[in-house]
Short mmCIF file of C-alpha atoms in Angstrom, two decimals:
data_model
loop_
_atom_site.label_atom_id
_atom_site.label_comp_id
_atom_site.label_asym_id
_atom_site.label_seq_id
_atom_site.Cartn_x
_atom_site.Cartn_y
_atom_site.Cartn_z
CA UNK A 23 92.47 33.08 151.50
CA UNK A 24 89.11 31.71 150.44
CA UNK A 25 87.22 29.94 153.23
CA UNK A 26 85.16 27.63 150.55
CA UNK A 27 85.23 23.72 151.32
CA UNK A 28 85.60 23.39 147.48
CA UNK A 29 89.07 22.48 145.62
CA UNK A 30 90.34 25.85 144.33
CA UNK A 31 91.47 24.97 140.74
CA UNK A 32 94.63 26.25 140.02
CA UNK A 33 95.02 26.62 135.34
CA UNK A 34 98.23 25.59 133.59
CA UNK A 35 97.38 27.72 130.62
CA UNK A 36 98.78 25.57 127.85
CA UNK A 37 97.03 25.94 124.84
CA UNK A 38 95.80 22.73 123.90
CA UNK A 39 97.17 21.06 126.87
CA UNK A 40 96.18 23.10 129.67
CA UNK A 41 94.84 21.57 132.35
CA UNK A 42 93.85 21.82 136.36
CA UNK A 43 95.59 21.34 139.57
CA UNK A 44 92.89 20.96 142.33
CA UNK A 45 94.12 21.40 145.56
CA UNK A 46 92.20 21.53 148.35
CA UNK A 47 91.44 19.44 151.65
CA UNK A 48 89.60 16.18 150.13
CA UNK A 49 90.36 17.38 146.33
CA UNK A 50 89.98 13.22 146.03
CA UNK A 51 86.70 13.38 145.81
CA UNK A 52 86.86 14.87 142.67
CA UNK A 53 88.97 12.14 141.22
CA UNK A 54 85.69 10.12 139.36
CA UNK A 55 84.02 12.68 138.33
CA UNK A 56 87.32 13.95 136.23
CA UNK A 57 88.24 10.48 135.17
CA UNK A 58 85.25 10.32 133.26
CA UNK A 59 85.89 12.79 130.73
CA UNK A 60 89.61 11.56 130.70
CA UNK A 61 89.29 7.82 129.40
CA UNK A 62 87.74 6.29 127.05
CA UNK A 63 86.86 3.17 128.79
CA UNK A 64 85.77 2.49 132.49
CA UNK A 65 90.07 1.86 133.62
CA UNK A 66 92.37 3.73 134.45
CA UNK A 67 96.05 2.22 136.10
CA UNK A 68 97.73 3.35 138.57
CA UNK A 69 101.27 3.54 139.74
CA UNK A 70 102.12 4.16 143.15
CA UNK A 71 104.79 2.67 145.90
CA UNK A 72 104.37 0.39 148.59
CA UNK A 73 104.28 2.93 151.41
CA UNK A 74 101.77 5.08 149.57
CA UNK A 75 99.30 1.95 148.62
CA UNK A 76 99.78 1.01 152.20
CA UNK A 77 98.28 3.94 153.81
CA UNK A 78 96.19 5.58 150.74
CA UNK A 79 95.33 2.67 148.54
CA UNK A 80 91.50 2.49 150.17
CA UNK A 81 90.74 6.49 149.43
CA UNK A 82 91.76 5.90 145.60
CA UNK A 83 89.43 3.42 145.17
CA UNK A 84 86.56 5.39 147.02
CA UNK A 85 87.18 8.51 145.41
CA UNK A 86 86.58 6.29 141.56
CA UNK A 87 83.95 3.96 142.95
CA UNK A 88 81.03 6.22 142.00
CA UNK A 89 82.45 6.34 138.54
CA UNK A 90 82.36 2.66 138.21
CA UNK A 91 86.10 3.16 136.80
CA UNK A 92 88.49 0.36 137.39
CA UNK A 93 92.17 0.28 138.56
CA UNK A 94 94.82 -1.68 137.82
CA UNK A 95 97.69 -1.17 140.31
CA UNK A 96 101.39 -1.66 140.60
CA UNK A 97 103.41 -1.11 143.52
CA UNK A 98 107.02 -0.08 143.45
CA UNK A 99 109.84 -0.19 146.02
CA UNK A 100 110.11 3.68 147.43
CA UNK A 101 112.96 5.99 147.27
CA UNK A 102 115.14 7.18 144.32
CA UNK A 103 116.33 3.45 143.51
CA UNK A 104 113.08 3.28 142.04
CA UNK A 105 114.23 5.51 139.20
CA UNK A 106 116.29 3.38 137.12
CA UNK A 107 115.50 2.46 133.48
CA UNK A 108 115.05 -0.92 134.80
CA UNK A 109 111.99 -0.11 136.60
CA UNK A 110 110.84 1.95 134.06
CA UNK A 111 111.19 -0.95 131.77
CA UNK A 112 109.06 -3.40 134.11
CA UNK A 113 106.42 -0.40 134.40
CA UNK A 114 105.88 -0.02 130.18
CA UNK A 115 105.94 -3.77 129.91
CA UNK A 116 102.93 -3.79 132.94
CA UNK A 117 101.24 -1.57 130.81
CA UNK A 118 101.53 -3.07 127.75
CA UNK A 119 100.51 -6.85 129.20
CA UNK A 120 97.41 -4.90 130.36
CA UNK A 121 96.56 -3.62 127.17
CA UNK A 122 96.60 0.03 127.93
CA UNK A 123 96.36 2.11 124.80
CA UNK A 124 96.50 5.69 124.28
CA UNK A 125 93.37 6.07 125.35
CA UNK A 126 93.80 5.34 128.66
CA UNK A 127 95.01 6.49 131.82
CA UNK A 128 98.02 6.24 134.00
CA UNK A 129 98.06 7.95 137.56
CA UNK A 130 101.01 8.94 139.28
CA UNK A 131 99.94 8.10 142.83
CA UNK A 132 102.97 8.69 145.36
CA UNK A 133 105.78 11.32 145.65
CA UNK A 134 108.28 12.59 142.91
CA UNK A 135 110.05 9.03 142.26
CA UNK A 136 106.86 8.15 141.26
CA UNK A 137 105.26 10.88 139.73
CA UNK A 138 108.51 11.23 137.32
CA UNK A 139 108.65 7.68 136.97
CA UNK A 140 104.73 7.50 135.45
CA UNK A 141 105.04 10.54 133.67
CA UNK A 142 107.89 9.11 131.89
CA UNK A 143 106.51 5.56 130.98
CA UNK A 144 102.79 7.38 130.05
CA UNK A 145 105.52 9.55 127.33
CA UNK A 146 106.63 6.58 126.28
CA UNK A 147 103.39 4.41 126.03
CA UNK A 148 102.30 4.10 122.75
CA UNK A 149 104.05 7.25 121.83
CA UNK A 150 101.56 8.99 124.78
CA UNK A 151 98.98 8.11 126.85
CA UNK A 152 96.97 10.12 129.06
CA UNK A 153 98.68 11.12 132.66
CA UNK A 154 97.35 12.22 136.00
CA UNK A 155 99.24 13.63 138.95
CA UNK A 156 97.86 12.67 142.57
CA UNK A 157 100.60 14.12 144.47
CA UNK A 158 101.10 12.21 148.52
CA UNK A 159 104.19 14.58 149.88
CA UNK A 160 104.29 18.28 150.07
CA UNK A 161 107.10 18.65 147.77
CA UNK A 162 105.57 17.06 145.30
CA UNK A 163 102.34 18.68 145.54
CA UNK A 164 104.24 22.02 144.40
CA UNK A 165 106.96 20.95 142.88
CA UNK A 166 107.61 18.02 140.62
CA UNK A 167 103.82 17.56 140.04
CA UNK A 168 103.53 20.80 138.11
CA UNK A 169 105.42 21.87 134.91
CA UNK A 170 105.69 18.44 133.22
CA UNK A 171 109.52 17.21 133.71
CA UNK A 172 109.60 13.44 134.15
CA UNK A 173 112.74 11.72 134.35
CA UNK A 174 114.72 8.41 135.49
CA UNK A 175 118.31 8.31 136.83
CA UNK A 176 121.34 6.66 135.20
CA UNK A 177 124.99 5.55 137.20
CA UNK A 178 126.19 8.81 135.50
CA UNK A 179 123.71 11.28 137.25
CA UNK A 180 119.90 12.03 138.62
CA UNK A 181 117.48 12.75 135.80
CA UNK A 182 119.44 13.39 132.83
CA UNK A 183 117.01 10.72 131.00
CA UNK A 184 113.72 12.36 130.62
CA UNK A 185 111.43 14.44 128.66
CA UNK A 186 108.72 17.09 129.24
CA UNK A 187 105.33 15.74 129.54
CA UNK A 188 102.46 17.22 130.68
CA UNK A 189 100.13 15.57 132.77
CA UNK A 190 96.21 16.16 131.99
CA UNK A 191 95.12 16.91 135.64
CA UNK A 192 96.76 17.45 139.14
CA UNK A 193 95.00 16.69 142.09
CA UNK A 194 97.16 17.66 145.29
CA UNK A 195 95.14 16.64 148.10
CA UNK A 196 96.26 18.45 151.73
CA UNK A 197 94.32 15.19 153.30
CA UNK A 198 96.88 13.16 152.09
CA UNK A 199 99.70 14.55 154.03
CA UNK A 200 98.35 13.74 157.25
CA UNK A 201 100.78 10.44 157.00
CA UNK A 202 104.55 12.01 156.30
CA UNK A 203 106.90 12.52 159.16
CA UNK A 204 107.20 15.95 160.36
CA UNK A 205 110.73 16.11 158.66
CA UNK A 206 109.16 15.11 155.23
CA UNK A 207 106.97 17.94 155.41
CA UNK A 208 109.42 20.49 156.65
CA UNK A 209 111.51 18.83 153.47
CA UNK A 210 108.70 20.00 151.05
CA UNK A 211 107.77 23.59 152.66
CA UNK A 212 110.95 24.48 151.75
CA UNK A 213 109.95 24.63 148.10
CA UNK A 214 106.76 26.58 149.37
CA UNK A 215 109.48 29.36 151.06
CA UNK A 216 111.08 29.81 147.63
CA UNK A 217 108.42 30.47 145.80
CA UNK A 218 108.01 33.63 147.87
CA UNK A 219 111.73 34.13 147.56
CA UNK A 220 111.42 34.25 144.05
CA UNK A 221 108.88 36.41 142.76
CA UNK A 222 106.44 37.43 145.76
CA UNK A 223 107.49 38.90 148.76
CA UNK A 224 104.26 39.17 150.35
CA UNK A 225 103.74 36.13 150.24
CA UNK A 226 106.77 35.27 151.91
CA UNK A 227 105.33 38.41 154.55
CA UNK A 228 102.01 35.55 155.19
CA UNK A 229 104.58 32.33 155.22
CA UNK A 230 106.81 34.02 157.85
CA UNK A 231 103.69 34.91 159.78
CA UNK A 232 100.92 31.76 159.00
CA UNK A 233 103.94 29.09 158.33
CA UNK A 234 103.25 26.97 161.78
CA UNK A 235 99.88 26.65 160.55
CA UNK A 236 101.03 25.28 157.21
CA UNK A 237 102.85 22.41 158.62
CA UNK A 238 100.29 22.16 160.89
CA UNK A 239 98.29 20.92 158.04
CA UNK A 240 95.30 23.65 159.27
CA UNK A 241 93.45 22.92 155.90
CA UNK A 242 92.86 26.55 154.93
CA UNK A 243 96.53 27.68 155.30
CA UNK A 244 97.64 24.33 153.87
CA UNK A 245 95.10 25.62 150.70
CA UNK A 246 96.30 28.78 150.48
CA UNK A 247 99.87 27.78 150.31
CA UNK A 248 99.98 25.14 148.28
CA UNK A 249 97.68 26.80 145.39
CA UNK A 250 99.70 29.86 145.75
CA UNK A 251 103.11 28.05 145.48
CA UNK A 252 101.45 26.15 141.80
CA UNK A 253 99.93 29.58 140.43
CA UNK A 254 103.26 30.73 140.88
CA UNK A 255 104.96 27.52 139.10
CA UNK A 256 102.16 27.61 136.60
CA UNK A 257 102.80 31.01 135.55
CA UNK A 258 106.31 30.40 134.70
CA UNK A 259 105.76 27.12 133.31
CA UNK A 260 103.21 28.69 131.06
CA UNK A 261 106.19 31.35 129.69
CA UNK A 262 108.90 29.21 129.62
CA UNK A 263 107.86 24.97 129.36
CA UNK A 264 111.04 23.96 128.50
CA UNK A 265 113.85 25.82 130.59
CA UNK A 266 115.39 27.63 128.37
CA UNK A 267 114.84 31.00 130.26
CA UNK A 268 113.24 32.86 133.47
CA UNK A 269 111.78 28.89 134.01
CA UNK A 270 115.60 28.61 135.31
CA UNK A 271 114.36 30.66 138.40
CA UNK A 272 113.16 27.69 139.82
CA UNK A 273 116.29 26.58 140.79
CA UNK A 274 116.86 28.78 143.40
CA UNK A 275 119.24 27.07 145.91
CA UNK A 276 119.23 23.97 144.40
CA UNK A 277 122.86 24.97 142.78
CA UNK A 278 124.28 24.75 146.27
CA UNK A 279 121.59 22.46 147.31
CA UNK A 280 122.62 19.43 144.58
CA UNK A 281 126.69 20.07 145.44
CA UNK A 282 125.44 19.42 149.17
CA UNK A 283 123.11 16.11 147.95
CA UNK A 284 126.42 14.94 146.24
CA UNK A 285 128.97 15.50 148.88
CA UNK A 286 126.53 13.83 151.11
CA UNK A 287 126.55 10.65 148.56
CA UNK A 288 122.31 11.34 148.77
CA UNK A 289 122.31 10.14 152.03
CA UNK A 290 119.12 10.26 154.38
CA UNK A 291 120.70 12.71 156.68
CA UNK A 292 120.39 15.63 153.93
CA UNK A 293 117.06 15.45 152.51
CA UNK A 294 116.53 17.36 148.74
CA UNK A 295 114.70 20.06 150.64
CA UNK A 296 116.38 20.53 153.16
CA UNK A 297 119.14 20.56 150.85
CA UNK A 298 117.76 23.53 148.95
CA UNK A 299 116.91 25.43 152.79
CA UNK A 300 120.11 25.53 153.08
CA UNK A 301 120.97 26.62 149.28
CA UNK A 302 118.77 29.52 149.32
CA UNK A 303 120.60 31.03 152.64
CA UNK A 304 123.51 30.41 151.09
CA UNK A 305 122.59 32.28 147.46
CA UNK A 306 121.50 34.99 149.35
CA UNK A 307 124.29 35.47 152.15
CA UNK A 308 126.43 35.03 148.65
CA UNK A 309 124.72 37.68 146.84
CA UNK A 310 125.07 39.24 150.00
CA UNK A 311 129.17 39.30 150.27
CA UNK A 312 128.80 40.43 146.35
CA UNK A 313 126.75 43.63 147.13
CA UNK A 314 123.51 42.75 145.15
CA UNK A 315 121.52 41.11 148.19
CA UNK A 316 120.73 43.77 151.21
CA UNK A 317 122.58 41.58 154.38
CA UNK A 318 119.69 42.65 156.33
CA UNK A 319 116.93 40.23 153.92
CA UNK A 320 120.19 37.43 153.45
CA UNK A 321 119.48 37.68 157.63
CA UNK A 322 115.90 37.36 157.57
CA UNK A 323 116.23 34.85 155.00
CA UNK A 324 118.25 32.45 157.28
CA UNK A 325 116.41 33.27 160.38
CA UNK A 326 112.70 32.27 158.59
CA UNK A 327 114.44 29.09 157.23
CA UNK A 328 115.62 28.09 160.63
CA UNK A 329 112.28 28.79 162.55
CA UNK A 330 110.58 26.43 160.21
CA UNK A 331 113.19 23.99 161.76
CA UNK A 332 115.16 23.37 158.20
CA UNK A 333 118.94 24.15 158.19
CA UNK A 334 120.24 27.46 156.95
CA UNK A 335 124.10 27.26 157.30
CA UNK A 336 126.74 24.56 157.14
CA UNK A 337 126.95 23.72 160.85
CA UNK A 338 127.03 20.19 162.47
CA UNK A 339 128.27 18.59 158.60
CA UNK A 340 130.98 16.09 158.47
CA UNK A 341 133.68 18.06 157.31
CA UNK A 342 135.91 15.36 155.85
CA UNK A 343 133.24 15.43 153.15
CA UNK A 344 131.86 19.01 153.45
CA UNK A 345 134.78 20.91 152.19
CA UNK A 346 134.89 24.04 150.23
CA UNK A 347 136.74 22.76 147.25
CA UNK A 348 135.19 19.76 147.08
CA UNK A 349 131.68 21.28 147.15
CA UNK A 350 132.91 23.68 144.32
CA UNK A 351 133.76 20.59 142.31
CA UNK A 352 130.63 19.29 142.35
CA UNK A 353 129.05 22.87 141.33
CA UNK A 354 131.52 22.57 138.37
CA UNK A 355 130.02 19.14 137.25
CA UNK A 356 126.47 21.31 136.96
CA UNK A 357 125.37 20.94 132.88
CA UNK A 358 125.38 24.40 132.77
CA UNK A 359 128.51 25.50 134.22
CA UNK A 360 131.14 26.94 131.66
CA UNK A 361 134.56 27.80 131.77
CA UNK A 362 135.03 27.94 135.56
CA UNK A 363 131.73 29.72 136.04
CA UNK A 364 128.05 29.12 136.79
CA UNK A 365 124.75 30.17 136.93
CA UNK A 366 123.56 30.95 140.22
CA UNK A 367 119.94 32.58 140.95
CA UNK A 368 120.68 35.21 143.21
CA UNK A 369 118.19 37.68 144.55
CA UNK A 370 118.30 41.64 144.61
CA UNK A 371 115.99 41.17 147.97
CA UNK A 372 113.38 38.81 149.37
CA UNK A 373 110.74 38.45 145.90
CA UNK A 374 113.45 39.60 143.39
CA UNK A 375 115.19 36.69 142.35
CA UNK A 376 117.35 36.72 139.01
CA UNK A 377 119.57 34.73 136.98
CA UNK A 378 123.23 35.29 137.31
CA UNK A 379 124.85 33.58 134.22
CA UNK A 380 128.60 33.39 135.26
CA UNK A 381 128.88 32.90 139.11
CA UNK A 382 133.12 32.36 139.34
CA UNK A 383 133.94 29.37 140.88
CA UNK A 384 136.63 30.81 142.94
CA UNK A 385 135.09 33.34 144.21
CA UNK A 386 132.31 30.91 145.10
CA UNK A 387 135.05 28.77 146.77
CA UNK A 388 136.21 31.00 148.99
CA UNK A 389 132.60 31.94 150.13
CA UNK A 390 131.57 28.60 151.17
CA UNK A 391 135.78 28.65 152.87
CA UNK A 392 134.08 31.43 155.47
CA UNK A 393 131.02 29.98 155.52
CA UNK A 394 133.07 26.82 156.89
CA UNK A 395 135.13 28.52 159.04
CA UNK A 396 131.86 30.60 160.85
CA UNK A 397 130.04 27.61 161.84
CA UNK A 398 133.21 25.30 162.59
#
């Protein structure tokens, strides 16, 4: 870890549209000073939701004042009604009423609702305007900020209306989490666990070790993890934009994870992170009962999701809707499942992660029947 006061600036090496995350505690600050070589005019606007403009608006406008840049703001409802293509439509006719042009601005200020929902209007503006990412929750800070996917829902699923766009700076700001409930952030350092899962076992070593400290907000392990978690999403952004290959690692326990949102009808007892917690001990106590995972790391696994106080087995769920074939249903209804089988990431240990193209269904049936069963 550095020990600098500075953002560290994390590069999404994209040819012509690379660009900077800046994370850091008080990376606002260097808001203005970016703008500036951003826009072509002193504006910029700025979409956000009520809760974040509540407790955040104030800081946005001081970290552009000495810029002399100004904002035009529009508040949404929060939560994942926001992301309908009704909304989207009142946020591109905002826009256009304000005269925003392609030379201009839009920041995402607020969690993934509305960092997909901006990044998908600024696609759409004009054929593209400019985009910035000010992340407020900890999943978005090293998740859905990064890599470019914006999206809206439909009745017939979450995101399958979208397109990649990347934004032209990130700023994720550790000072800004100071305001989420505890199990927001617990929600969000989930996605910081699987980045270590992944690719980078030591670094799951320091999050098993330094993780209280994390949540804690202390701002240098906050740093440190969150810049580590986007080098690590940069990087495979950077081979693979458009998820068509080893970008597909990123969905590490979210095949399990999504079958749980569903069965759960996306209720706010199941968060998405928690959601994927619970997915990764599952992939790898799966992987386990197929002989690829060593039980001993599905173990560890489980027991470093559980200290950090987010669910790693099926325990305590309403099983009237938790059941094993309905679960496997929804896995079925994944895009990419084929034929009765799946993809799955799977792991060959803690850090070795790899795609598994044709997970069977029934096999994947009966696991999640003893996995039932165990924690009745």
């Amino acid at each position: 870890m550095t020990s600098s006061s500075a953002p560290e600036a994390v590069r999404v090496d994209l040819g012509a549209r690379a660009y900077d995350i800046l994370v850091g505690h008080g990376a606002l600050k260097e808001l203005g000073p970016r703008l500036t070589g951003l826009v072509k005019r002193p504006r910029a606007y700025v979409l956000t939701d009520e809760t974040v403009m509540r407790h955040h608006k104030p800081r946005l406008e001081a970290a552009v004042a000495g810029a002399g840049i100004k904002l035009d703001w529009m508040a949404l409802p929060p939560g994942e009604q926001t992301k309908t293509f009704a909304q989207l439509g009142t946020v591109l006719d905002w826009l256009l009423a304000g005269g925003a042009d392609r030379g201009d601005v839009l920041i995402a200020f607020g969690g993934g609702v509305i960092g997909d929902m901006g990044g998908l209007a600024a696609s759409l503006m004009k054929r593209g305007m400019g985009f910035v990412q000010v992340p407020t929750t900890l999943l978005a800070q090293v998740d859905s900020s990064v890599g470019g996917k914006t999206a809206v829902n439909t009745p017939r699923g979450k995101n399958l209306v979208g397109a990649f766009y990347q934004p032209r700076l990130v700023i994720a700001d550790t000072e800004l989490l100071a305001t989420l409930p505890d199990r927001e952030m617990k929600a969000g350092y989930a996605e910081i666990l699987k980045y270590g899962l992944i690719n980078d076992a030591p670094f799951f070593d320091w999050l098993s070790a330094n993780g209280s400290k994390v949540l804690a907000l202390e701002p240098e392990a906050a740093r440190y993890a969150v810049a580590r978690s986007c080098a690590a999403k940069a990087a495979i952004v950077v081979e693979d934009e458009t998820e068509t290959g080893v970008r597909q690692l990123l969905n590490l326990g979210h095949t399990f994870g999504h079958a749980l949102e569903a069965a759960n009808s996306y209720g706010p007892d199941l968060l998405h992170g928690e959601a994927v917690a619970l997915g990764m001990a599952l992939a790898f106590r799966y992987g386990a009962g197929l002989g690829v995972t060593p039980a001993a790391d599905a173990r560890r696994v489980a027991d470093v999701i559980r200290a950090s106080g987010l669910p790693a087995d099926l325990g305590g769920r309403d099983r009237a809707r938790f059941t094993a074939p309905r679960l496997t249903e929804l896995m079925q209804q994944d895009k990419k499942a084929r034929g009765g089988r799946v993809p799955l990431i799977l792991a060959r240990g803690i850090g070795a992660s790899y795609i598994h193209p044709d997970a069977d269904l029934s096999s994947i049936e009966a696991f999640l029947g003893r996995e039932l069963l165990e924690t009745a």
